Amino acid sequence: MAVEDYRKNHWPNLEEAIDRLLIQNLSDHISVSYAQIYGYVYKCVCQQHSELLYSDLTSKISAHLQQVSTQLQASPTENLIENFNIALTEYLASLQCIIPVFIYLNKFYIESKLNRDLKEDLMKLFADHVAEEHLSKLMPLLIKAHSMPFQVQPSTMASVVKGLHSLRPEWAQLAPALFSSFIPQIHPPAVESQLPDYADRDRKLQMELSMNGFPRLGRPIPQTRQRRLLMAPALLQNSTNIEALYTPTPLLLRPMRRVATQRHMGPVRPQK
């Protein structure tokens, strides 16, 4: 297949399909012949046009993402978090349709010759053309929204923060407190020598929550219940007064029921 044939017959069909997949709404149903698209990709790769196809694919998606970035720039500040989340969600949904039909290109060109992955490359395009362009404006809004609960929907906050972390994990260091609220292991591992500091932070947090009207998360166990819990093993072995032991744990109740059953039924006599 000559380059002219690729430009005239194959790429226009692929470009049209990519356009329809990129601009789709999540609620819309778009009829696309994935078998036909896969056939075009297969022919292009077999005819040694993998490099050209990959270049056209990334250029097409880059142009689309530049338009998305321009739309976000025109977005009001108070709606930037929500609009960014919509743009990221729609892009990820489009990739779920685009990547499978270009799997042949990914396997025999991107992975084998470039030692990369198509999904990683396309995610990098979003990071370069959209996320990085708005990060300086988006991050302060996220930090402010995180300090004011329910100013932004928690699901939206989680989606944006996790999305930024998946695009560039190093961005978590710009706001560790924000990212650690949604993603585990952002902070360095705990150190035994800093346990007093951790306890002080916990007490300060409990005081702030209490001053803001939130109830305490944990309550001390009454001394009477503590004594009963500590006496549980001895009561199970030596005492027949089951009501003296107060605990809701089923594992401790089962042995007591067996003791009670034997006490009421009497000793078991061997059969003659």
XYZ file of C-alpha atoms in Angstrom:
272
model
C 0.000 0.000 0.000
C 1.512 3.296 -1.081
C 1.507 6.374 1.065
C -0.984 7.994 -1.304
C -3.392 5.112 -0.806
C -2.996 5.433 2.969
C -3.673 9.166 2.848
C -6.619 8.838 0.491
C -8.492 5.721 1.613
C -7.408 4.585 5.054
C -6.491 7.534 7.231
C -9.634 9.594 6.400
C -11.821 6.725 7.622
C -9.727 6.320 10.763
C -9.699 10.052 11.389
C -13.488 10.247 11.153
C -13.897 7.375 13.600
C -11.423 8.946 16.054
C -13.310 12.250 15.868
C -16.582 10.534 16.709
C -15.034 8.696 19.630
C -13.317 11.772 21.065
C -16.282 14.140 20.977
C -18.875 11.670 22.175
C -20.928 12.307 25.298
C -21.083 9.607 27.930
C -24.863 9.375 27.540
C -24.799 9.150 23.737
C -24.708 5.922 21.783
C -22.489 6.214 18.712
C -22.516 3.517 16.085
C -18.940 2.783 15.035
C -17.766 -0.298 13.166
C -14.885 -1.414 15.336
C -14.202 -4.331 13.023
C -13.793 -1.953 10.081
C -11.475 0.355 12.054
C -9.419 -2.598 13.238
C -9.175 -3.763 9.612
C -7.785 -0.400 8.517
C -5.228 -0.444 11.338
C -4.230 -4.019 10.516
C -3.623 -3.160 6.850
C -1.610 -0.050 7.704
C 0.654 -1.971 10.075
C 1.131 -4.854 7.660
C 2.063 -2.440 4.882
C 4.822 -0.838 6.997
C 2.917 2.361 7.736
C 3.036 1.952 11.520
C 5.206 4.995 12.112
C 3.008 7.180 9.935
C -0.162 5.875 11.568
C 1.187 6.461 15.069
C 2.229 10.001 14.152
C -1.187 10.797 12.687
C -2.982 9.280 15.691
C -1.026 11.251 18.297
C -1.264 14.460 16.258
C -5.019 14.064 15.937
C -5.525 13.489 19.646
C -3.124 16.319 20.526
C -5.146 18.745 18.401
C -8.322 17.640 20.150
C -6.747 18.084 23.596
C -5.573 21.584 22.711
C -9.201 22.463 21.983
C -10.215 20.984 25.343
C -7.554 23.094 27.063
C -8.811 26.217 25.324
C -12.353 25.505 26.513
C -11.119 25.079 30.082
C -9.314 28.410 29.904
C -12.648 30.065 29.164
C -14.283 28.256 32.066
C -15.255 30.323 35.145
C -12.942 29.785 38.092
C -15.704 28.384 40.299
C -16.475 25.716 37.672
C -12.927 24.749 36.768
C -12.744 21.683 39.030
C -16.031 20.301 37.740
C -15.213 21.041 34.091
C -11.750 19.532 34.419
C -13.291 16.395 35.874
C -15.735 16.188 32.943
C -12.915 16.606 30.423
C -10.780 13.930 32.083
C -13.701 11.494 32.465
C -14.761 11.874 28.836
C -11.181 11.440 27.622
C -10.719 8.255 29.642
C -13.990 6.920 28.253
C -12.787 7.664 24.721
C -9.516 5.851 25.333
C -11.432 2.741 26.336
C -12.773 2.682 22.768
C -9.693 3.897 20.902
C -6.994 1.721 22.454
C -8.616 -1.665 21.663
C -8.970 -0.944 17.933
C -5.330 0.170 17.752
C -4.097 -2.872 19.659
C -2.290 -4.214 16.582
C -0.357 -0.960 16.251
C 0.424 -1.044 19.954
C 1.700 -4.613 19.923
C 3.814 -4.603 16.768
C 5.119 -1.049 16.759
C 4.777 0.889 20.014
C 5.706 -1.962 22.350
C 8.193 -3.772 20.123
C 10.020 -0.801 18.578
C 9.393 2.148 20.892
C 9.333 0.107 24.118
C 6.302 2.040 25.319
C 2.578 1.527 25.669
C -0.188 3.247 23.732
C -2.268 4.014 26.816
C 0.691 5.572 28.608
C 1.481 7.721 25.565
C -2.108 8.938 25.235
C -2.344 9.676 28.952
C 0.876 11.655 28.669
C -0.730 13.745 25.919
C -3.540 14.731 28.301
C -1.009 15.567 31.008
C 1.046 17.722 28.635
C -1.732 19.543 26.789
C -4.441 19.858 29.453
C -3.485 19.053 33.040
C -0.108 20.791 33.094
C -1.549 23.892 31.451
C -4.125 24.338 34.232
C -2.279 22.852 37.207
C -1.157 26.187 38.663
C -4.750 27.394 38.735
C -6.372 24.074 39.569
C -4.237 23.104 42.580
C -5.107 26.123 44.789
C -8.793 25.566 44.036
C -8.506 21.922 45.094
C -6.701 22.840 48.314
C -9.320 25.455 49.145
C -12.205 23.092 48.343
C -10.601 20.392 50.488
C -10.514 22.766 53.476
C -14.230 23.534 53.027
C -16.156 20.223 53.024
C -18.880 19.777 50.408
C -17.998 22.963 48.542
C -17.262 20.499 45.748
C -18.830 17.062 45.526
C -16.594 14.485 47.262
C -16.815 12.184 44.245
C -15.594 15.004 41.990
C -12.723 15.822 44.328
C -11.682 12.174 44.493
C -11.879 11.782 40.723
C -9.752 14.867 40.006
C -7.111 14.159 42.662
C -6.758 10.508 41.671
C -6.692 11.505 38.019
C -3.874 13.999 38.575
C -1.930 11.383 40.506
C -2.356 8.833 37.711
C -1.103 11.378 35.172
C 1.953 12.516 37.152
C 2.529 10.889 40.569
C 5.110 13.566 41.410
C 2.339 16.183 41.482
C 1.292 14.746 44.838
C 4.306 16.473 46.408
C 2.751 19.852 45.567
C -0.017 19.215 48.115
C 0.693 16.091 50.195
C -2.142 16.746 52.644
C -4.644 16.964 49.798
C -3.483 13.865 47.937
C -3.089 11.767 51.092
C -6.793 12.264 51.818
C -7.681 10.300 48.685
C -4.617 8.161 47.940
C -2.784 5.923 50.430
C 0.955 5.965 51.062
C 1.527 9.527 49.903
C 3.374 10.437 53.087
C 6.640 8.669 53.971
C 6.399 5.631 56.285
C 5.894 6.265 59.983
C 8.990 6.394 62.156
C 8.972 5.183 65.746
C 10.903 8.214 66.961
C 8.107 10.486 65.689
C 5.251 8.701 67.486
C 4.862 11.541 70.056
C 4.481 14.003 67.183
C 1.816 11.817 65.599
C -0.040 11.670 68.919
C 0.098 15.480 69.246
C -1.304 15.909 65.748
C -4.102 13.480 66.533
C -5.003 15.352 69.734
C -5.034 18.674 67.886
C -7.274 17.190 65.197
C -9.651 15.812 67.828
C -9.803 19.217 69.529
C -10.501 21.016 66.250
C -13.262 18.571 65.379
C -14.763 18.901 68.841
C -14.685 22.722 68.647
C -16.445 22.567 65.272
C -19.280 20.478 66.664
C -18.158 17.025 65.571
C -18.436 14.232 68.150
C -15.346 12.366 69.187
C -14.612 9.359 67.020
C -13.569 7.131 69.905
C -14.888 6.773 73.466
C -12.971 5.280 76.385
C -14.135 1.847 77.490
C -15.755 1.992 80.953
C -13.650 0.470 83.713
C -16.314 -2.083 84.583
C -16.366 -3.362 81.016
C -12.558 -3.379 80.902
C -12.466 -5.633 83.976
C -15.052 -7.963 82.451
C -13.138 -8.208 79.208
C -9.913 -8.948 81.068
C -11.676 -11.594 83.172
C -13.214 -13.301 80.131
C -10.746 -16.237 79.887
C -11.066 -17.022 83.592
C -14.852 -16.809 83.480
C -14.982 -19.208 80.546
C -12.931 -21.800 82.371
C -13.938 -21.457 86.037
C -17.308 -19.760 86.290
C -20.768 -21.066 85.579
C -22.372 -17.638 86.075
C -22.660 -16.663 82.440
C -24.475 -13.388 83.106
C -21.346 -12.116 84.872
C -19.555 -11.809 81.525
C -20.638 -8.899 79.329
C -19.301 -8.958 75.797
C -21.000 -8.889 72.362
C -18.259 -10.961 70.727
C -19.837 -14.125 69.214
C -16.606 -16.095 69.648
C -16.881 -15.628 73.427
C -20.580 -16.357 73.555
C -20.392 -19.728 71.842
C -18.390 -21.502 74.615
C -20.711 -20.011 77.243
C -23.772 -21.382 75.475
C -22.206 -24.835 75.504
C -21.515 -24.537 79.232
C -25.087 -23.448 79.846
C -26.489 -26.312 77.791
C -24.490 -28.883 79.702
C -25.484 -27.340 83.034
C -29.226 -27.507 82.264
C -29.182 -30.891 80.602
C -27.044 -32.559 83.240
C -24.169 -34.929 82.665
C -24.124 -36.993 79.539
C -24.568 -40.665 80.342
C -22.927 -43.270 78.161
C -25.297 -45.509 76.230
C -25.480 -49.191 77.218
